[in-house]
Amino acid sequence: MRRARSFTRLTGIVAVAVASLALTACGSGSGSESTGDSTSSGPFTIRVAMGSTGETVDAVFTKLKAAYEAKYPGRTVEIVIQENDTYETIGLNNLLTSRNAPDVYFERPGTRLATKVHDGYAADITDAVNGPGFTGRFDPAAYSGMQIDGKTYMVPWSGDVTNVFWFNKAIFTANGLTPPATWDEFLALCGKLKAAGITPLVDGNKDKWPIGSIASHLAERSLGNDAYIAAIKGDQPMNSAGMVAAFDNLKTLADNGYINKSVNALPDDQATTQFLLGKAAMIGIGSWLVSDQISQAPKLQIGYFNLPTLPGSGDQKSVLGVSTGFVVNANSEHVSAGTDFLALMSASEATKLFAEAGLTPMTVDPFAGVTADANTVSLATLLSSAPTKVTPADNIDVKRADEFYGAAAAVIGGLKSPQEALDAAQKRVEALPKS
Amino acid sequence: MRPSSRWTPYLLVGPAVLFFAFVVGLPLVGTVWMSFTKWSGTNRMRFIGFDNFTRAFHDTVYQRAYLNTFIYIAATLVLEVAVGFALAGLVSIQGKRTLWYRITFFIPVMLPMVVIAVLWSFIYSDDGGLINSFLTGIGRDDLRRVWLGDPGTALLAVSVVSGWIYAGFYMAIFYAGLQRVPKSLLEAARLDGASEWDLFFKIKAPLVRGMTEVAVLLCITGAFQSFDLFFVMTKGGPDHATEIITTYLVSTVFVDHEVGYGAALSVIMTVVVVGLGLLYARFRREGDVDVEY
C-alpha cells in the first residue's frame, strides 16, 4: 500500500516535471494577443513578418504600423523583422509553424509562393486585391508569378533588376570606352581594359548566385525563356547544346582573364567594395548596388548596361529581375485585417516612403514626388518596359538552381569545361527525387 | 546508508533522465522518424521508407563530403595534435620562460571562430592578402594562389587555420600531462646523459600516451562537428572542394528545405561517428598498456 502511494506520488512529480519542461520549451512565443476575429469587436493584433532589407526600409514599417493603428482603432500591429538570410532559410518556416504564426509575411513569387500555397500558408486574396484598397495601384503585369490557377495570393511590393553590368565612368572615359551593345563588343572592351592593366570585371561568387544570375540570363538569351525555364525545372536536360553555348561565354571570360581570379572565393559584398574602390572597371550585380554606392562611394560616377546581345534564340532585350511581395497567412484569424495592412502598404504615401528608403516599389507610381537616384529610376524603367522578364534560376527551383549555379561557378573558376560542368549538373539533378 | 524508499534513487536521477530525454532522446527519436519521411518543414510529412537512405548512398556530393571530412581529420591530426604535442614539448623545457609562449599559443582557442574565419579569409585573399603579398615581396609570384578559390589548396588552407586555432588547445592538454612526469625520472635520465630530445621522445612521450589517445579521439569527433570555419571561409566551395558533412547537411535542410533527407544524412553521420568511436575503443583496448607514474 505504502509502495503504491509512493509510486503515485512519483508519477505525479514526473508528470509535473514533464509539463514544466514542455511549457518551458513551448512557451517562447512573443506573447502577442492574436485573439478574436477581425470582424469581432474586441481588440486584436496582427503580426507582419519579413527579413530586413536595411534600417531605412525597416523604419518605414514602423511608420506604417503607426498609420495602421491610427486608421483602425482596436487593432495593433507587431512587426517581426529577422536578419534576411535567417528569414529566408529557417526563419519564415519556423514562424509559420509556430503558435504565433504571422498573419502577413514577406515572400517571393514563383516556386516559393507556390510551395506556401500548396502547404496551406497563403490565403486567396483575389477579391481583396480587386477591391477598393488596391484599385489602380498595380499594373496587372506586376502580379506575374503571384497568381496560381487564376487566384491571387500575393500583393507586389518591390522589384529588382538582378543583373546588369555596372561600370566606372572615370575608367571608361580615361580609356575611351562606351557601353557595348553586343557580346563581341563587350569582349573587345574587356581586352582593352586588360591590356591597360585594369581588371575588366570583378564579381564575388562565393555564394554562387552572382555568376549564377549571369548564367541564368545567358541561358535565356541562348535558349529562349521557355526552354531555359524548362531546363531549370527539369523538363528539359540542363546540358543541351544551347546551354553549353551559353556557358561558353562564361568560359571566355575566365580563359581570357577578364574576371578576377578570386571570383569563387570572394563574397559579393567584397567584390562590390573592390569595384567601388576603383580596382575593377565593371561588376555584374543587381540594382541594389546603388544603395552601396551612395553610402560607400557617393562621389563615384557609375553607369550600367544590360547584358549585351548574343547569338541565340532568346529575347536579346530581356531583363533579369525579381519581384517580391507580401502574403496573407491562410491560417490567420484576421485575413481581412491583413489585406487592410497590405492596402496601406500599397497606397501612394507608403510608396513614397519606400522609394525614399531606396526601394523600387512595384506600384504604378514608384517615384512620384520623390527625388530618387537616376540609376534607380532608369533601372525601374528598364525592368517595367522589358519585353521579357527573366527569372533567376533560384527563383524557379532552388535545388536544381543550386546545381546550375554550381556548374556556372565551376566554369567561371576555370575548373571544368561547360560540357563537363553541365553534364555533372545534369547527372545530379537526374538523381533528385521527383517532387 | 539505505534509501528510505525504493523509489528514492529513481526520484534523484529522474530530473536528469527527463532532461536528457527532452534535449537528446526526443530529438534523436524525432530525427530517426523524420529520416523516413519527405518533409520540407512546413508541408505534410509523407512516409517514404528507405528512399532517403537509398538516395544518400548515391549522392556524390555527400560522398565527397565524407572524403573531405576524412582528409580534414588526417590534416588536423598533424596540424593540431602533432603540432600541439611538439609545442607542449617546447614550452615544457626547463629553464625557459615559456609562460608567454603558452599564452600566445592558447589565445586563438579563445577567439570567436567567425572572427578567425574572417581574419584568415583576408590573409588568404588574392588581392592584398598577407600570403600573396609576402610571395610577391620575395619575388615568388609564381607561387601566388587564390588559396580559398582553388580546389587544390582550399581544403588544406582551411585545415591550416584549424591547426592554428587548436594546436594551442592540444598543447595545453599535453603540457598538463608532461607536468605530471616525475621529475626524479627525468633527473635520473639526465644523470645518465640523456639529451632533452631523448627525454622528450623516450620518457615523456610514452608516459602521456593516454592523453594522446584522448587528443586523437577529440580531434576526430571534433572534425565531424566542424562547421563554422568552413561555412564562413568557403561555404563548401569551390566546386564542393571543402564540402564537409555538416555544411552539406545545413545546406540540405536550411537552403533546400529537405528536412527529411537532411535527417537521413544526419542519422548516417551518427552511425558513422558511433562506429568509429567503437572501433577506436576496441583498438585502444587491444593495445592498452597502463603506465603508472
XYZ file of C-alpha atoms in Angstrom:
728
model
C 0.000 0.000 0.000
C 2.744 2.353 1.028
C 4.701 1.405 -2.077
C 1.664 2.123 -4.243
C 1.240 5.576 -2.661
C 4.921 6.347 -3.243
C 4.560 5.330 -6.850
C 1.532 7.578 -7.255
C 3.495 10.456 -5.714
C 6.427 9.780 -8.032
C 4.137 9.642 -11.053
C 2.709 12.992 -10.059
C 6.147 14.546 -9.723
C 7.215 13.150 -13.092
C 4.055 14.480 -14.722
C 4.632 17.928 -13.268
C 8.281 17.848 -14.386
C 7.346 16.836 -17.927
C 4.673 19.516 -18.062
C 7.115 22.118 -16.776
C 9.716 21.183 -19.348
C 7.179 21.172 -22.128
C 5.850 24.566 -21.093
C 9.355 25.963 -20.801
C 10.195 24.774 -24.283
C 6.990 25.786 -25.932
C 6.319 28.996 -24.137
C 8.823 31.073 -26.021
C 6.280 32.999 -28.034
C 6.255 36.745 -28.122
C 3.127 36.927 -26.089
C 1.165 38.820 -28.693
C -2.560 38.759 -28.229
C -3.750 37.467 -31.546
C -7.199 36.722 -30.348
C -10.589 37.251 -31.841
C -11.525 37.805 -35.440
C -11.027 40.898 -37.491
C -14.757 41.137 -37.754
C -15.220 40.870 -33.995
C -15.459 43.933 -31.838
C -12.557 43.129 -29.481
C -9.029 44.439 -29.969
C -6.537 42.176 -31.658
C -3.009 42.140 -33.039
C -1.749 41.211 -36.464
C 1.847 40.073 -36.927
C 3.766 41.144 -40.032
C 6.992 39.219 -40.697
C 9.882 39.898 -43.057
C 13.645 39.755 -43.495
C 15.479 43.010 -43.008
C 16.220 44.991 -46.153
C 18.099 47.714 -44.311
C 17.407 50.074 -41.449
C 15.807 52.766 -43.588
C 13.265 50.336 -45.022
C 12.656 48.743 -41.620
C 11.898 52.218 -40.267
C 9.176 52.654 -42.871
C 7.316 49.704 -41.377
C 7.345 51.394 -38.001
C 5.618 54.371 -39.616
C 3.138 52.097 -41.364
C 2.345 50.389 -38.072
C 1.506 53.757 -36.515
C -0.599 54.764 -39.513
C -2.490 51.457 -39.490
C -3.199 51.581 -35.763
C -4.452 55.150 -36.109
C -6.690 54.195 -39.006
C -8.078 51.057 -37.355
C -8.596 51.664 -33.623
C -8.562 48.429 -31.666
C -6.073 46.797 -33.998
C -2.379 46.699 -33.254
C 0.477 45.608 -35.477
C 3.523 43.649 -34.395
C 6.369 43.956 -36.877
C 8.673 40.921 -36.852
C 11.947 41.606 -38.673
C 14.662 38.971 -38.888
C 18.109 39.003 -40.431
C 17.454 38.411 -44.115
C 19.359 35.137 -44.641
C 17.889 33.706 -41.457
C 14.390 34.674 -42.545
C 14.715 33.129 -45.987
C 16.288 29.883 -44.827
C 14.844 28.847 -41.487
C 13.125 31.920 -40.042
C 9.931 32.070 -42.058
C 9.280 28.332 -41.866
C 9.739 28.409 -38.103
C 7.398 31.370 -37.796
C 4.723 29.757 -39.927
C 4.755 26.548 -37.905
C 4.847 28.324 -34.552
C 1.863 29.055 -32.334
C 2.234 32.775 -33.048
C 2.408 32.474 -36.812
C 2.467 35.762 -38.717
C -0.748 36.988 -40.293
C 1.147 38.686 -43.109
C 4.614 37.770 -44.354
C 7.201 38.633 -46.976
C 7.784 36.077 -49.719
C 8.994 35.742 -53.283
C 6.677 34.856 -56.147
C 7.144 31.729 -58.231
C 8.229 28.460 -56.657
C 8.460 29.740 -53.110
C 4.950 31.172 -53.218
C 3.605 28.041 -54.902
C 5.066 25.966 -52.075
C 3.335 28.156 -49.491
C 0.040 27.839 -51.369
C 0.475 24.074 -51.585
C 1.307 23.821 -47.879
C -1.732 25.901 -46.908
C 0.003 29.069 -45.740
C -1.207 31.503 -48.406
C -4.718 32.920 -48.438
C -6.601 33.508 -51.663
C -6.895 37.309 -51.705
C -8.256 37.657 -55.230
C -11.389 39.511 -54.123
C -9.449 41.859 -51.865
C -6.896 42.916 -54.492
C -9.757 43.608 -56.906
C -11.391 45.761 -54.245
C -11.151 49.474 -53.498
C -7.943 49.330 -51.413
C -5.864 48.205 -54.376
C -7.711 49.621 -57.384
C -5.327 51.221 -59.854
C -2.287 50.737 -57.670
C -0.641 47.973 -59.719
C -0.229 47.162 -63.352
C -1.687 43.670 -63.935
C 1.790 42.540 -65.068
C 3.072 43.267 -61.567
C 1.183 40.186 -60.353
C 3.342 37.907 -62.516
C 4.200 34.800 -60.522
C 1.791 35.840 -57.768
C -1.267 34.169 -59.239
C -1.817 30.440 -59.279
C -4.720 28.814 -61.099
C -6.286 32.233 -61.613
C -6.207 33.125 -57.920
C -4.072 35.895 -56.418
C -2.014 35.014 -53.368
C 0.418 37.903 -53.097
C 0.476 41.685 -53.159
C 3.504 43.074 -55.058
C 5.973 45.124 -53.050
C 9.349 45.850 -54.672
C 11.260 44.890 -57.783
C 14.954 44.473 -58.501
C 16.957 44.079 -61.654
C 19.084 41.136 -60.600
C 21.940 41.588 -63.002
C 23.368 44.345 -65.149
C 26.973 45.313 -65.755
C 27.873 48.382 -63.735
C 30.847 50.383 -64.931
C 33.136 53.020 -63.508
C 32.570 56.079 -65.711
C 36.006 57.566 -64.993
C 37.790 54.392 -66.096
C 35.656 54.112 -69.218
C 36.275 57.763 -70.125
C 40.016 57.530 -69.498
C 40.215 54.551 -71.847
C 37.861 55.926 -74.469
C 35.231 53.221 -73.871
C 31.473 53.280 -74.259
C 28.924 50.700 -73.104
C 28.908 47.766 -75.528
C 25.829 46.676 -77.454
C 26.960 43.172 -78.376
C 28.825 40.418 -76.561
C 31.706 40.696 -79.042
C 31.981 44.407 -78.290
C 31.919 43.551 -74.618
C 34.805 41.111 -75.033
C 36.778 43.666 -77.072
C 36.193 46.213 -74.328
C 37.416 43.753 -71.702
C 40.501 43.112 -73.821
C 41.334 46.822 -73.956
C 40.927 47.193 -70.224
C 43.115 44.189 -69.529
C 45.768 45.487 -71.890
C 45.677 48.751 -69.940
C 46.400 46.819 -66.744
C 42.876 47.189 -65.358
C 40.800 44.257 -64.123
C 37.839 44.409 -66.509
C 35.232 42.662 -64.378
C 35.040 41.790 -60.691
C 32.473 39.542 -59.074
C 32.132 37.751 -55.765
C 30.663 34.322 -56.382
C 31.290 32.664 -53.035
C 27.529 32.200 -52.646
C 27.221 31.108 -56.273
C 24.192 33.260 -57.121
C 26.042 36.285 -58.650
C 27.557 34.292 -61.532
C 24.515 32.008 -61.374
C 22.356 35.030 -62.155
C 24.526 35.937 -65.147
C 24.356 32.295 -66.256
C 20.544 32.415 -65.955
C 20.448 35.443 -68.213
C 22.925 33.946 -70.696
C 20.841 30.757 -70.793
C 17.651 32.660 -71.597
C 19.430 34.633 -74.317
C 20.779 31.424 -75.810
C 17.774 29.106 -75.430
C 14.748 31.341 -75.066
C 12.823 31.849 -71.859
C 10.572 28.791 -72.079
C 13.441 26.412 -72.808
C 15.535 27.988 -70.041
C 12.746 27.565 -67.512
C 12.135 24.006 -68.703
C 15.819 23.198 -68.194
C 15.777 24.544 -64.650
C 12.500 22.816 -63.800
C 13.886 19.520 -65.056
C 11.523 19.255 -68.014
C 14.469 19.559 -70.420
C 18.079 18.455 -69.971
C 20.375 21.015 -68.419
C 23.308 20.002 -70.631
C 21.792 20.808 -74.039
C 23.920 22.319 -76.806
C 22.242 25.697 -76.307
C 23.079 25.698 -72.608
C 26.666 24.708 -73.324
C 26.849 27.613 -75.793
C 25.588 29.957 -73.081
C 28.203 28.698 -70.640
C 30.920 29.065 -73.299
C 30.557 32.805 -72.766
C 31.497 32.380 -69.122
C 34.452 30.261 -70.160
C 35.626 33.038 -72.499
C 35.654 35.478 -69.585
C 37.609 33.033 -67.424
C 40.069 31.878 -70.095
C 40.997 35.424 -71.087
C 41.400 36.635 -67.542
C 38.624 39.186 -67.932
C 37.211 38.422 -64.497
C 39.001 38.378 -61.148
C 40.728 35.071 -60.400
C 39.303 35.125 -56.897
C 35.728 35.131 -58.196
C 34.688 31.921 -56.418
C 36.432 32.797 -53.155
C 35.132 36.331 -52.835
C 31.817 37.243 -51.164
C 29.649 39.567 -53.235
C 29.984 42.455 -50.773
C 33.779 42.371 -51.013
C 33.564 42.366 -54.803
C 31.295 45.399 -54.534
C 33.868 47.124 -52.353
C 36.605 46.389 -54.875
C 34.508 47.903 -57.639
C 33.651 50.959 -55.566
C 37.353 51.414 -54.765
C 38.092 51.503 -58.487
C 40.033 48.227 -58.515
C 37.982 46.932 -61.445
C 36.192 48.663 -64.291
C 32.947 46.684 -64.080
C 30.887 44.462 -61.818
C 27.990 42.202 -62.707
C 25.388 42.643 -59.979
C 21.860 43.887 -59.358
C 20.178 47.228 -58.887
C 20.896 47.240 -55.150
C 24.442 48.349 -55.933
C 23.060 51.886 -55.988
C 22.474 51.998 -52.248
C 26.010 50.671 -51.610
C 27.453 53.271 -53.961
C 25.511 56.066 -52.284
C 26.643 55.034 -48.809
C 30.216 53.900 -49.547
C 31.374 55.940 -52.553
C 28.969 58.829 -53.084
C 31.389 60.679 -55.388
C 31.949 57.723 -57.675
C 30.226 58.091 -61.030
C 28.764 54.817 -62.208
C 26.606 53.735 -65.109
C 25.203 50.428 -66.235
C 24.360 48.438 -69.329
C 22.170 45.389 -69.713
C 23.619 42.059 -70.800
C 24.806 42.700 -74.385
C 23.114 40.891 -77.263
C 24.302 37.403 -78.082
C 23.758 34.917 -80.869
C 20.835 32.799 -79.721
C 17.123 32.215 -79.943
C 16.226 34.118 -76.773
C 14.962 37.662 -76.409
C 18.088 39.809 -76.711
C 16.338 42.706 -74.940
C 15.352 40.626 -71.943
C 15.990 41.815 -68.400
C 16.856 39.583 -65.461
C 14.799 40.630 -62.488
C 12.861 39.557 -59.456
C 9.868 40.919 -57.668
C 8.855 40.480 -54.075
C 5.588 40.725 -52.249
C 3.583 40.026 -49.132
C 1.261 37.120 -48.448
C -1.624 36.806 -46.011
C -1.428 33.596 -43.996
C -4.330 31.293 -44.838
C -4.373 30.174 -41.204
C -4.739 33.693 -39.897
C -7.857 34.637 -37.980
C -7.501 38.142 -39.397
C -7.248 37.728 -43.144
C -9.199 40.898 -43.934
C -7.169 42.887 -41.397
C -4.048 41.574 -43.094
C -5.204 42.703 -46.521
C -6.070 46.087 -44.994
C -2.421 46.386 -43.941
C -1.262 45.445 -47.434
C -3.610 48.045 -48.925
C -1.997 50.647 -46.682
C 1.430 49.430 -47.829
C 0.370 49.872 -51.445
C -1.016 53.392 -51.042
C 0.817 56.309 -52.648
C 2.020 57.655 -49.264
C 3.707 54.342 -48.444
C 5.112 54.076 -51.971
C 6.797 57.425 -51.472
C 8.278 56.312 -48.147
C 9.641 53.100 -49.665
C 11.092 54.931 -52.680
C 12.794 57.441 -50.398
C 14.241 54.497 -48.476
C 15.913 53.266 -51.666
C 13.452 50.608 -52.855
C 11.812 50.345 -56.234
C 8.142 49.916 -55.328
C 6.056 47.937 -57.802
C 3.124 50.317 -57.713
C 2.177 52.300 -60.809
C 3.787 55.459 -59.449
C 7.009 54.237 -57.810
C 8.840 57.561 -57.846
C 6.013 60.103 -57.837
C 7.063 63.117 -55.783
C 10.403 61.554 -54.866
C 13.900 62.674 -55.837
C 15.280 59.211 -56.465
C 18.696 58.234 -57.751
C 18.838 58.468 -61.558
C 20.208 54.932 -61.941
C 17.436 53.534 -59.714
C 14.733 55.240 -61.759
C 16.365 54.134 -65.004
C 16.586 50.523 -63.825
C 12.954 50.556 -62.724
C 12.018 51.689 -66.220
C 14.260 49.033 -67.753
C 12.505 46.346 -65.725
C 8.972 47.582 -66.237
C 9.439 48.002 -70.002
C 11.335 44.746 -70.564
C 9.779 42.664 -73.345
C 10.865 39.533 -71.453
C 11.492 39.384 -67.733
C 13.847 36.553 -66.928
C 13.674 34.948 -63.516
C 16.925 33.848 -61.867
C 17.126 30.064 -61.613
C 16.937 30.032 -57.808
C 13.502 31.624 -58.038
C 12.359 28.775 -60.268
C 13.650 25.655 -58.494
C 16.020 26.037 -55.575
C 17.588 22.575 -55.664
C 18.099 22.402 -59.433
C 19.300 26.006 -59.433
C 21.944 25.026 -56.917
C 23.356 22.514 -59.405
C 23.037 25.014 -62.253
C 24.828 27.704 -60.257
C 27.453 25.187 -59.202
C 28.134 24.411 -62.857
C 28.438 28.118 -63.647
C 30.877 28.532 -60.740
C 32.981 25.613 -61.964
C 33.206 27.171 -65.436
C 33.958 30.733 -64.310
C 36.584 29.354 -61.926
C 38.218 27.508 -64.817
C 37.686 24.178 -63.055
C 35.590 22.474 -65.713
C 34.604 22.937 -69.329
C 30.976 23.971 -69.928
C 30.150 20.483 -71.193
C 31.767 18.768 -68.178
C 30.144 21.115 -65.693
C 26.676 20.826 -67.216
C 26.957 17.046 -67.626
C 27.798 16.782 -63.935
C 24.905 19.071 -63.011
C 22.509 17.089 -65.191
C 23.629 13.855 -63.589
C 22.978 15.326 -60.159
C 19.522 16.700 -60.993
C 18.537 13.376 -62.527
C 19.270 11.780 -59.169
C 16.916 14.174 -57.360
C 13.573 12.715 -56.302
C 10.520 13.758 -58.269
C 8.571 16.432 -56.443
C 23.096 4.063 4.066
C 19.954 2.563 2.566
C 17.420 4.900 0.951
C 14.133 5.331 2.856
C 12.140 4.220 -0.159
C 12.973 2.031 -3.112
C 11.815 4.939 -5.311
C 14.287 7.427 -3.879
C 17.114 6.633 -6.339
C 14.695 6.949 -9.246
C 13.458 10.247 -7.880
C 17.001 11.531 -7.617
C 18.010 10.602 -11.127
C 14.569 11.385 -12.565
C 15.108 15.065 -13.354
C 18.398 14.348 -15.099
C 16.883 11.491 -17.089
C 13.898 13.623 -18.034
C 16.128 16.482 -19.086
C 18.304 14.145 -21.133
C 15.241 12.588 -22.716
C 13.900 16.009 -23.599
C 17.041 17.508 -25.111
C 18.644 14.368 -26.566
C 16.259 11.416 -26.572
C 13.226 13.055 -28.143
C 15.198 14.892 -30.869
C 17.041 11.653 -31.614
C 13.852 9.660 -31.987
C 12.295 12.536 -33.956
C 15.276 12.706 -36.307
C 15.200 8.973 -36.948
C 11.481 9.184 -37.659
C 11.936 12.174 -39.975
C 14.651 10.345 -41.882
C 11.958 8.035 -43.235
C 9.804 10.894 -44.469
C 9.704 13.514 -47.168
C 9.166 16.823 -45.394
C 10.035 20.426 -46.181
C 9.443 21.709 -42.673
C 6.062 23.204 -43.459
C 4.204 20.668 -45.583
C 2.584 17.410 -44.544
C 5.097 14.686 -43.716
C 4.983 11.727 -46.087
C 6.423 8.353 -45.115
C 8.769 7.153 -47.873
C 10.545 4.247 -46.220
C 14.247 3.974 -47.002
C 14.182 6.274 -50.054
C 16.218 8.979 -48.318
C 18.894 6.470 -47.367
C 18.998 4.989 -50.863
C 19.380 8.494 -52.246
C 22.144 9.316 -49.776
C 24.206 6.327 -50.867
C 24.031 7.582 -54.466
C 24.622 11.229 -53.571
C 28.050 12.089 -54.976
C 28.312 15.362 -53.044
C 27.546 13.580 -49.785
C 30.238 11.013 -50.585
C 32.633 13.841 -51.421
C 31.770 15.426 -48.070
C 32.907 12.247 -46.284
C 36.137 12.131 -48.276
C 36.804 15.777 -47.425
C 35.999 15.180 -43.767
C 38.472 12.295 -43.571
C 41.155 14.348 -45.342
C 40.439 17.138 -42.877
C 40.800 14.669 -39.974
C 44.148 13.452 -41.324
C 45.367 17.022 -41.777
C 44.256 18.138 -38.334
C 45.789 15.118 -36.639
C 49.089 16.534 -37.847
C 48.341 20.269 -37.662
C 46.518 20.169 -34.343
C 47.579 17.102 -32.349
C 51.151 16.585 -33.578
C 51.916 20.303 -33.634
C 50.239 20.708 -30.230
C 52.398 17.896 -28.890
C 55.524 19.491 -30.307
C 54.588 22.874 -28.846
C 53.970 21.240 -25.462
C 57.415 19.733 -25.660
C 58.958 23.082 -26.438
C 57.169 25.009 -23.722
C 57.882 22.374 -21.089
C 61.647 22.564 -21.489
C 63.084 23.521 -18.157
C 64.878 26.777 -17.659
C 62.988 28.602 -20.378
C 60.493 31.384 -19.819
C 57.642 29.664 -21.536
C 54.605 31.257 -19.886
C 54.212 33.868 -22.610
C 54.603 31.253 -25.307
C 51.901 29.164 -23.683
C 49.575 32.156 -23.501
C 50.327 33.129 -27.081
C 49.703 29.657 -28.435
C 46.459 29.374 -26.463
C 44.984 32.743 -27.462
C 43.482 31.514 -30.784
C 41.413 28.955 -28.857
C 39.688 31.788 -27.015
C 38.862 33.868 -30.095
C 35.424 33.583 -31.724
C 35.566 31.173 -34.650
C 33.754 33.524 -37.023
C 36.242 36.304 -36.295
C 39.119 33.935 -37.006
C 37.497 32.756 -40.230
C 37.019 36.310 -41.492
C 40.542 37.272 -40.440
C 42.099 34.353 -42.279
C 39.935 34.993 -45.327
C 41.759 38.308 -45.597
C 45.120 36.635 -45.032
C 44.359 34.224 -47.881
C 42.896 36.976 -50.081
C 44.050 37.036 -53.665
C 44.121 40.818 -53.665
C 46.370 42.249 -50.964
C 46.274 39.147 -48.775
C 49.217 38.606 -46.443
C 50.406 35.380 -48.037
C 50.261 36.516 -51.648
C 51.818 39.874 -50.739
C 54.646 38.038 -48.990
C 55.206 35.826 -52.024
C 55.337 38.879 -54.251
C 57.693 40.526 -51.763
C 60.194 37.680 -52.052
C 59.856 37.575 -55.813
C 57.845 34.348 -55.978
C 54.797 35.494 -57.900
C 54.679 32.031 -59.435
C 53.536 30.652 -56.086
C 50.637 33.073 -55.672
C 47.274 31.320 -55.479
C 43.640 32.061 -54.860
C 44.063 29.924 -51.780
C 40.371 29.566 -50.932
C 39.193 29.545 -54.565
C 41.473 26.807 -55.846
C 40.191 23.242 -55.256
C 43.794 22.106 -54.919
C 44.523 24.347 -51.939
C 41.198 25.302 -50.346
C 40.816 22.306 -48.019
C 44.415 22.488 -46.877
C 44.069 26.242 -46.354
C 41.083 25.741 -44.038
C 42.892 22.891 -42.262
C 45.847 25.180 -41.576
C 43.514 27.674 -39.905
C 42.030 24.859 -37.853
C 45.551 23.867 -36.830
C 46.390 27.458 -35.934
C 43.410 27.514 -33.596
C 43.510 24.139 -31.937
C 47.243 23.400 -31.735
C 47.227 25.613 -28.646
C 44.354 23.616 -27.158
C 46.168 20.305 -27.577
C 49.364 21.953 -26.357
C 47.559 22.756 -23.098
C 46.398 19.137 -22.738
C 49.843 17.706 -23.435
C 51.552 20.328 -21.304
C 49.389 19.298 -18.332
C 50.361 15.679 -18.973
C 54.037 16.437 -19.295
C 53.999 18.262 -15.973
C 52.906 15.019 -14.330
C 56.008 13.153 -15.474
C 58.041 12.552 -12.284
C 60.985 14.877 -12.066
C 63.061 12.171 -10.415
C 62.747 10.095 -13.560
C 63.940 12.947 -15.707
C 66.784 13.747 -13.308
C 67.914 10.155 -13.402
C 67.876 10.163 -17.175
C 69.828 13.385 -17.269
C 72.435 11.874 -14.946
C 72.669 9.000 -17.408
C 73.469 11.536 -20.141
C 70.098 11.794 -21.869
C 69.573 14.898 -24.013
C 66.340 16.975 -23.981
C 65.474 15.212 -27.233
C 65.866 11.815 -25.561
C 63.899 12.947 -22.528
C 61.011 14.045 -24.691
C 60.751 11.116 -27.058
C 61.938 8.269 -24.847
C 60.422 9.215 -21.498
C 57.827 11.966 -21.691
C 56.056 10.900 -24.892
C 55.437 7.283 -23.813
C 54.158 8.475 -20.449
C 51.495 10.741 -21.970
C 50.195 8.110 -24.346
C 46.798 8.118 -22.663
C 46.443 11.809 -23.317
C 47.496 11.336 -26.913
C 44.677 8.855 -27.346
C 42.194 11.291 -25.855
C 43.530 14.041 -28.099
C 43.164 11.881 -31.202
C 39.600 10.985 -30.256
C 38.754 14.646 -29.616
C 40.310 15.598 -32.933
C 38.330 13.012 -34.885
C 34.984 13.734 -33.236
C 35.684 17.475 -33.425
C 36.238 17.194 -37.164
C 32.768 15.701 -37.580
C 31.357 18.664 -35.636
C 33.248 21.290 -37.644
C 31.066 23.738 -39.437
C 31.598 27.443 -38.749
C 35.132 27.690 -40.120
C 34.148 26.054 -43.402
C 30.857 27.884 -43.689
C 32.371 31.316 -43.248
C 35.554 30.753 -45.250
C 34.348 28.770 -48.259
C 30.720 27.662 -47.848
C 31.850 24.260 -49.102
C 33.292 25.595 -52.359
C 34.854 25.815 -54.796
C 33.044 23.011 -56.601
C 32.480 21.152 -53.281
C 36.245 21.009 -52.652
C 35.684 21.934 -48.993
C 32.226 20.442 -48.620
C 32.130 18.564 -45.323
C 29.236 16.628 -43.884
C 27.891 19.436 -41.717
C 27.988 22.121 -44.429
C 26.124 19.795 -46.768
C 23.625 18.942 -44.040
C 22.894 22.584 -43.310
C 22.563 23.374 -46.982
C 20.175 20.443 -47.486
C 17.931 21.348 -44.564
C 18.008 25.141 -44.462
C 18.570 26.110 -48.090
C 16.881 23.287 -49.973
C 14.307 22.744 -47.196
C 14.678 18.960 -47.453
C 14.282 18.224 -43.764
C 13.545 14.517 -44.228
C 16.601 13.950 -46.392
C 18.738 16.052 -44.060
C 17.556 13.893 -41.145
C 18.629 10.767 -43.045
C 22.058 12.286 -43.698
C 22.471 13.092 -40.017
C 21.370 9.591 -38.972
C 24.007 8.118 -41.275
C 26.601 10.505 -39.858
C 25.659 9.491 -36.312
C 26.071 5.821 -37.180
C 29.470 6.525 -38.763
C 30.694 8.532 -35.759
C 29.469 5.934 -33.253
C 31.024 3.178 -35.392
C 34.347 4.974 -35.481
C 34.165 5.541 -31.734
C 33.559 1.836 -31.076
C 36.334 0.872 -33.467
C 38.672 3.274 -31.751
C 37.731 1.941 -28.315
C 38.388 -1.616 -29.487
C 41.820 -0.781 -30.885
C 42.586 1.133 -27.731
C 41.706 -1.842 -25.528
C 43.815 -4.190 -27.611
C 46.897 -2.028 -27.283
C 46.236 -0.785 -23.801
C 49.318 -0.572 -21.630
C 48.971 1.086 -18.252
C 51.905 3.160 -17.218
C 51.933 4.212 -13.644
C 53.908 7.183 -12.565
